[in-house]
Coordinates of C-alpha atoms and ligand atoms in Angstrom, one line a residue:
M1 CA -18.1 53.5 54.5
G2 CA -20.1 51.2 52.3
T3 CA -20.5 47.8 53.1
V4 CA -23.5 45.5 51.1
D5 CA -24.9 42.8 52.4
V6 CA -27.1 40.9 50.1
N7 CA -29.7 38.5 51.9
G8 CA -31.0 35.9 50.1
L9 CA -31.6 37.5 46.9
T10 CA -33.5 35.8 44.5
K11 CA -34.9 36.9 41.4
V12 CA -36.5 35.3 38.8
Y13 CA -37.9 36.6 34.9
D14 CA -41.1 35.7 33.7
D15 CA -40.3 35.0 29.7
G16 CA -42.9 36.3 28.1
G17 CA -44.7 32.7 28.0
S18 CA -45.3 30.4 30.6
N19 CA -41.7 29.4 32.0
E20 CA -39.5 31.1 34.9
I21 CA -36.1 32.2 34.5
V22 CA -34.1 32.1 37.8
A23 CA -31.6 34.4 37.0
V24 CA -30.5 34.9 40.9
E25 CA -31.3 31.6 43.2
D26 CA -31.0 32.3 47.0
L27 CA -27.8 34.6 46.8
N28 CA -25.3 35.6 50.4
I29 CA -22.6 37.8 50.2
S30 CA -21.6 40.3 53.0
I31 CA -19.3 42.9 51.2
E32 CA -16.5 45.1 53.9
D33 CA -16.2 48.0 53.6
G34 CA -13.3 48.8 51.3
E35 CA -13.4 46.0 49.9
F36 CA -13.0 45.0 45.3
L37 CA -15.6 42.3 45.1
V38 CA -15.3 40.7 41.9
L39 CA -18.8 39.1 40.6
V40 CA -17.5 36.1 38.2
G41 CA -19.1 33.4 36.3
P42 CA -20.1 32.2 32.5
S43 CA -22.5 34.0 30.6
G44 CA -25.8 34.0 31.7
C45 CA -25.1 33.1 35.3
G46 CA -26.8 36.0 36.8
K47 CA -23.8 38.7 37.6
S48 CA -26.0 41.5 35.8
T49 CA -28.8 40.7 37.2
T50 CA -27.3 40.9 40.5
L51 CA -25.4 44.0 40.5
R52 CA -28.7 45.4 38.8
C53 CA -30.3 44.7 42.0
L54 CA -28.0 46.3 44.3
A55 CA -28.4 49.3 41.8
G56 CA -31.8 49.3 42.5
L57 CA -32.1 48.9 38.9
E58 CA -34.2 45.3 39.1
M59 CA -36.6 44.7 42.2
P60 CA -35.8 41.5 43.9
S61 CA -38.4 38.6 43.8
S62 CA -38.0 37.6 47.2
G63 CA -34.9 38.6 50.0
T64 CA -33.2 42.2 51.0
I65 CA -30.2 44.2 50.1
E66 CA -28.5 46.1 53.0
L67 CA -26.5 49.7 51.7
N68 CA -24.4 50.4 54.8
G69 CA -26.9 48.6 57.0
E70 CA -29.4 50.8 55.9
E71 CA -32.1 48.4 53.5
V72 CA -32.7 49.3 50.0
T73 CA -34.2 46.8 48.7
H74 CA -37.0 49.3 47.6
K75 CA -35.0 52.6 47.2
R76 CA -34.6 54.4 43.9
P77 CA -31.6 54.4 42.7
K78 CA -30.9 57.3 42.9
D79 CA -31.4 57.0 47.0
R80 CA -28.5 54.6 47.4
G81 CA -25.3 56.5 47.1
V82 CA -24.1 53.7 44.0
A83 CA -22.9 54.7 40.6
M84 CA -22.5 52.6 38.3
V85 CA -20.0 51.3 34.9
F86 CA -21.2 49.5 32.0
Q87 CA -19.5 47.5 29.6
N88 CA -21.1 49.7 27.2
Y89 CA -20.7 53.3 28.4
A90 CA -22.5 54.9 26.2
L91 CA -21.2 59.1 26.3
Y92 CA -23.7 61.9 24.7
P93 CA -21.9 62.5 21.5
H94 CA -22.2 65.9 21.4
M95 CA -21.3 67.1 24.7
N96 CA -17.9 67.2 25.0
V97 CA -16.0 66.0 28.3
R98 CA -16.3 68.2 30.4
K99 CA -20.3 68.1 29.8
N100 CA -20.5 64.2 29.8
M101 CA -18.7 64.5 33.2
S102 CA -20.7 67.1 34.8
F103 CA -24.6 66.0 33.5
G104 CA -25.6 63.5 35.7
L105 CA -24.4 65.8 38.5
K106 CA -26.6 68.1 36.6
M107 CA -29.3 66.0 37.1
T108 CA -29.5 64.3 40.9
T109 CA -28.1 66.8 42.8
D110 CA -28.3 70.6 43.9
L111 CA -24.3 70.8 43.6
S112 CA -23.6 74.5 41.8
K113 CA -22.2 75.6 38.4
E114 CA -18.9 75.8 40.2
E115 CA -19.5 73.0 42.4
R116 CA -19.8 70.7 39.5
H117 CA -17.1 72.0 37.6
E118 CA -14.7 71.7 40.1
K119 CA -15.9 67.9 40.8
V120 CA -15.4 67.4 37.2
E121 CA -12.2 68.9 37.8
W122 CA -10.9 67.1 40.0
A123 CA -11.8 63.6 38.4
A124 CA -10.2 64.4 35.4
D125 CA -7.2 64.8 37.3
I126 CA -7.4 61.0 38.6
L127 CA -8.4 59.7 35.3
D128 CA -5.1 61.8 33.3
I129 CA -8.5 63.0 31.2
S130 CA -7.4 67.1 32.0
E131 CA -6.6 67.7 28.7
L132 CA -9.3 65.6 27.3
L133 CA -12.1 67.6 28.8
D134 CA -13.1 69.9 25.7
K135 CA -12.8 67.3 23.0
R136 CA -16.1 65.4 22.1
P137 CA -16.3 61.5 22.3
K138 CA -15.6 60.3 18.8
E139 CA -12.4 61.9 19.1
L140 CA -11.1 59.6 22.0
S141 CA -10.1 56.5 22.0
G142 CA -11.2 53.8 23.1
G143 CA -9.9 54.0 26.4
Q144 CA -10.3 56.9 27.3
Q145 CA -13.7 57.1 26.5
Q146 CA -13.9 54.5 29.2
R147 CA -11.8 56.4 31.6
V148 CA -14.7 59.4 30.7
A149 CA -16.8 56.6 31.5
L150 CA -15.5 55.6 34.7
G151 CA -15.1 59.6 35.5
R152 CA -19.0 60.0 35.1
S153 CA -19.3 58.4 38.2
I154 CA -16.7 59.1 40.1
V155 CA -17.8 62.5 39.9
R156 CA -21.1 61.1 41.8
D157 CA -18.8 60.6 45.4
P158 CA -20.3 57.5 45.4
E159 CA -20.1 55.0 48.2
I160 CA -19.8 52.0 46.0
F161 CA -18.9 51.4 42.8
L162 CA -20.6 49.0 40.6
M163 CA -19.5 47.6 37.8
D164 CA -20.4 46.1 34.9
E165 CA -17.6 44.4 32.7
P166 CA -16.0 47.2 32.4
L167 CA -13.2 46.4 30.0
S168 CA -15.2 44.2 27.8
N169 CA -15.1 46.2 25.0
L170 CA -11.5 47.3 25.2
D171 CA -8.6 45.3 23.0
A172 CA -6.2 42.7 24.9
K173 CA -3.4 45.7 25.9
L174 CA -5.4 48.0 26.9
R175 CA -7.7 45.9 29.1
T176 CA -4.8 44.8 30.7
T177 CA -3.5 48.4 31.5
M178 CA -6.6 49.3 32.4
R179 CA -7.1 46.5 35.3
T180 CA -4.2 48.3 36.5
E181 CA -5.1 51.7 36.7
L182 CA -8.8 50.4 38.1
Q183 CA -7.2 48.6 40.9
E184 CA -5.0 51.7 41.5
L185 CA -7.9 53.8 41.7
Q186 CA -10.0 51.9 43.6
Q187 CA -7.0 51.2 46.3
D188 CA -6.9 55.6 46.1
L189 CA -10.3 56.4 46.1
G190 CA -11.1 53.5 49.1
V191 CA -14.9 52.9 47.5
T192 CA -16.4 49.6 47.6
T193 CA -16.5 48.0 44.5
V194 CA -18.7 45.6 43.2
Y195 CA -17.2 44.2 39.7
V196 CA -18.5 41.7 37.5
T197 CA -16.7 39.5 35.1
H198 CA -16.8 36.2 33.1
D199 CA -13.4 36.3 32.7
Q200 CA -11.6 34.9 35.0
T201 CA -8.2 35.7 34.7
E202 CA -9.5 39.8 35.3
A203 CA -11.6 37.7 38.6
M204 CA -8.1 36.4 40.1
T205 CA -6.2 39.8 39.3
M206 CA -8.0 42.4 40.7
G207 CA -10.4 41.2 43.7
D208 CA -9.6 41.0 47.3
R209 CA -12.2 38.6 46.9
I210 CA -14.3 36.9 44.1
A211 CA -17.5 35.3 44.5
V212 CA -17.9 32.5 41.8
L213 CA -21.9 32.1 40.6
D214 CA -23.2 29.4 37.7
H215 CA -27.2 29.4 37.2
G216 CA -27.5 31.8 39.7
E217 CA -26.5 29.8 42.6
L218 CA -23.4 30.9 44.4
Q219 CA -20.5 27.8 44.1
Q220 CA -17.6 30.0 46.8
I221 CA -16.3 33.5 47.7
G222 CA -12.5 33.8 48.8
T223 CA -9.7 35.0 47.8
P224 CA -8.1 34.7 44.3
L225 CA -5.8 31.9 45.6
E226 CA -8.4 30.3 48.3
C227 CA -10.6 29.8 45.1
Y228 CA -7.4 28.8 43.0
H229 CA -5.9 25.9 45.1
Q230 CA -9.2 24.8 47.4
P231 CA -12.2 24.9 45.2
E232 CA -15.2 24.3 47.0
N233 CA -16.5 21.8 44.6
K234 CA -15.3 20.7 40.6
F235 CA -17.2 24.3 39.4
V236 CA -15.0 27.0 40.6
A237 CA -12.5 24.6 40.2
G238 CA -12.8 24.3 36.2
F239 CA -13.5 27.9 36.1
I240 CA -11.1 29.0 38.1
G241 CA -7.3 28.9 36.5
S242 CA -6.3 28.5 32.9
P243 CA -5.6 26.6 31.3
S244 CA -8.3 24.7 32.6
M245 CA -8.1 21.8 35.3
N246 CA -8.1 18.3 33.9
F247 CA -10.4 16.0 34.8
L248 CA -10.5 12.2 35.3
E249 CA -12.8 9.6 36.2
V250 CA -11.1 7.3 38.5
T251 CA -11.8 4.8 41.6
H252 CA -10.9 4.4 45.3
R253 CA -10.9 1.0 46.3
N254 CA -8.8 -0.3 49.5
G255 CA -7.1 2.9 50.3
R256 CA -5.7 2.9 46.4
L257 CA -6.9 5.3 43.6
E258 CA -7.6 3.2 40.5
G259 CA -7.4 5.5 37.2
P260 CA -5.9 4.4 33.7
E261 CA -2.2 3.5 33.6
F262 CA -2.0 4.4 37.4
S263 CA -2.9 3.2 40.6
Y264 CA -1.9 4.5 43.9
E265 CA -1.4 4.0 47.4
L266 CA -3.2 6.9 49.8
K267 CA -0.9 8.4 52.3
P268 CA -2.9 7.8 55.5
E269 CA -4.0 11.4 56.1
I270 CA -5.8 10.9 52.5
R271 CA -7.2 8.0 53.4
D272 CA -8.7 9.9 56.3
Q273 CA -10.1 12.6 54.1
L274 CA -11.8 9.7 52.0
R275 CA -13.5 7.9 54.7
D276 CA -16.9 9.3 54.2
A277 CA -17.0 9.6 50.0
S278 CA -18.1 8.1 47.1
N279 CA -15.3 5.7 46.1
E280 CA -16.1 7.1 42.1
L281 CA -14.5 10.5 42.4
T282 CA -13.8 12.8 39.8
L283 CA -9.5 13.7 39.8
G284 CA -8.6 16.8 39.0
V285 CA -5.3 18.1 37.9
R286 CA -3.9 21.3 37.1
P287 CA -2.1 21.5 33.5
Q288 CA 1.2 22.7 35.1
D289 CA 1.3 20.2 38.0
I290 CA 1.4 17.2 35.3
E291 CA 4.8 16.1 35.1
L292 CA 6.7 14.4 32.2
A293 CA 8.5 11.7 33.8
D294 CA 11.0 8.9 33.1
P295 CA 9.0 5.4 32.3
S296 CA 10.8 3.8 35.2
V297 CA 9.0 6.0 37.2
D298 CA 6.3 4.7 39.9
N299 CA 3.0 4.8 37.9
A300 CA 4.4 6.9 34.9
V301 CA 1.5 7.3 32.7
P302 CA 1.8 6.7 28.8
A303 CA 0.6 9.5 26.8
S304 CA 0.7 10.8 23.2
V305 CA 0.9 14.3 22.0
N306 CA -1.5 15.9 20.1
V307 CA -0.7 19.0 19.5
V308 CA 1.5 21.6 20.5
E309 CA 1.1 25.1 21.5
P310 CA 4.8 26.8 22.4
M311 CA 4.0 30.0 24.5
G312 CA 8.0 30.8 24.9
E313 CA 9.0 30.4 28.7
V314 CA 6.2 27.1 29.2
S315 CA 4.7 24.8 26.0
I316 CA 1.4 23.9 26.4
I317 CA 0.7 20.5 25.4
Y318 CA -2.2 18.6 24.8
I319 CA -1.5 15.2 25.4
D320 CA -4.1 11.7 25.5
I321 CA -4.2 9.8 28.4
G322 CA -6.5 6.6 28.5
G323 CA -8.7 7.6 25.3
K324 CA -9.2 11.8 26.8
T325 CA -7.7 14.8 26.4
F326 CA -5.3 16.5 29.1
T327 CA -3.6 19.9 28.7
A328 CA -0.5 20.1 30.5
G329 CA 1.9 23.2 31.3
V330 CA 5.8 22.4 30.2
S331 CA 9.2 23.8 30.0
G332 CA 9.4 25.9 27.0
E333 CA 13.1 24.6 26.6
L334 CA 11.8 21.5 25.7
I335 CA 11.3 21.0 22.7
I336 CA 8.1 18.3 21.9
D337 CA 7.2 17.1 18.8
N338 CA 3.1 16.5 17.4
D339 CA 2.3 13.0 17.4
Q340 CA 5.6 12.2 20.2
E341 CA 5.2 9.2 22.6
L342 CA 6.1 10.3 26.3
Y343 CA 5.0 9.2 30.4
V344 CA 3.8 11.9 32.9
H345 CA 3.3 11.7 36.3
L346 CA 0.3 13.4 38.0
P347 CA 2.0 14.1 41.7
P348 CA -0.3 12.8 44.3
E349 CA 0.1 15.3 46.9
R350 CA -0.9 18.4 44.0
L351 CA -4.6 16.5 43.0
H352 CA -7.8 17.3 44.2
L353 CA -10.7 14.9 44.1
F354 CA -14.7 15.7 43.7
D355 CA -17.2 13.3 44.0
S356 CA -18.3 12.2 40.6
Q357 CA -21.9 12.8 41.1
T358 CA -22.4 16.1 43.5
G359 CA -18.9 17.6 42.2
E360 CA -18.0 18.5 46.2
A361 CA -14.4 18.9 47.0
V362 CA -13.3 15.7 49.3
K363 CA -9.5 16.5 48.7
N364 CA -7.8 19.5 47.7
R365 CA -4.7 19.8 46.6
E366 CA -1.7 20.5 49.8
A367 CA -0.7 24.6 49.8
I368 CA 2.3 25.3 52.1
A369 CA 1.4 28.8 53.9
G370 CA 3.9 31.1 54.8
S371 CA 7.1 31.4 55.8
D372 CA 7.4 27.5 55.7
A373 CA 6.0 28.0 52.3
I374 CA 9.2 30.2 51.3
D375 CA 12.0 27.9 53.1
E376 CA 11.0 25.4 51.3
Y377 CA 11.0 26.8 48.0
M378 CA 14.1 28.1 48.8
I379 CA 15.7 24.5 50.2
S380 CA 14.5 23.2 46.9
S381 CA 15.2 25.8 44.5
T382 CA 18.7 25.6 45.8
Ligands
ADP401 P1 -25.1 37.4 33.6 O1 -24.7 39.3 33.1 O2 -23.9 36.5 34.1 O3 -24.4 36.7 31.7 P2 -27.7 38.1 33.4 O4 -28.0 38.5 34.6 O5 -27.8 39.1 32.5 O6 -26.4 37.0 33.5 O7 -28.9 36.3 33.0 C1 -29.0 35.9 34.0 C2 -30.7 35.0 33.2 O8 -31.4 35.8 33.3 C3 -30.6 34.8 31.8 O9 -31.1 33.4 31.5 C4 -31.0 35.6 31.0 O10 -31.5 35.2 30.2 C5 -32.4 36.1 32.0 N1 -32.5 37.2 32.0 C6 -31.9 38.3 32.6 N2 -32.8 39.7 32.1 C7 -34.1 38.9 31.7 C8 -34.9 39.9 31.2 N3 -35.0 41.0 31.5 N4 -36.2 38.8 30.9 C9 -35.9 37.8 31.4 N5 -35.5 36.6 31.5 C10 -33.7 37.7 31.8
MG402 MG1 -24.0 40.2 32.1

């Protein structure tokens, strides 16, 4: 069992002068047993502070933390049944892998030497590092060291893993491999995991759910696809997805959406959605939803190409629409030149609309659910 309930968690730091830094503000999150929850957000948004409060390394200014239904807000770290893995995994250089992995057990449990030995062998087997047990950290690659650091927390049989950017020190390729390994490991062990990263790709690919933070405040919590397709506000829309969503200020006037070079007649159901909304809206469109268009198409928008980045399967093009740079993803088979003039279409059904003032989503793109989606895809792709 390993549930986590964060209730109204607030952490205020004193900056040493007369200012207060609100690192986390009124955070509420419930995590299910066995869940992999990713806390994601830009640097300084309060991810590590939240995790450190869960671990007991930091005392909340207000709010409570419950693990397995029991309040632990003021309990010591070692009495919480959690194990933490940091970005900076700091193995003891003078100890071999076996000692590095068993040291924590020796300090914090009553296990016998044999029992500790067994645990280390078990964890080493899971992590495929059995043959490294007698080596020193300096003889290991970065990936192997990270595995030992994981081993150090696995041997403790925690109910909850807390991981703070554990893969950031690894090179890109290894990071991708370790991402998959960590996920598999988490599934095999079934241990509830709270994983912190600033990397939205990591969040999207690893999390059962992700919690997006900005300035210490929870912006949205949901499955990766919920956050991607149904962002609750402009911040989440812009943060999740790569390349980022494009934004453009538009006006809603008499059932039409007006922007530079285009004016859509809105469908009645969308008009209904916008009835109580402000007329000043921010339009959001994902790069891959921008279509190249024939100039004769209704609402074809003229654009000029600034830069082309071929990626192979797709090319990312940076285009100028009404004086603003947009990112668009187009088929890699197209040869597009810098400075080329072209036309694009922003399909109305793929658009997101946000209140320009508050950033709240007033309309998200239409997603097609379940078997309907597959049917539709099969029909349109034949
Ligand atoms: P993240 O992990 O998302 O990058 P942190 O939780 O480390 O963010 O920090 C959140 C905010 O709290 C930042 O503004 C940071 O400067 C501040 N902060 C973190 N730890 C301390 C501390 N010990 N003393 C003062 N300010 C801190
Ligand atoms: Mg951090």
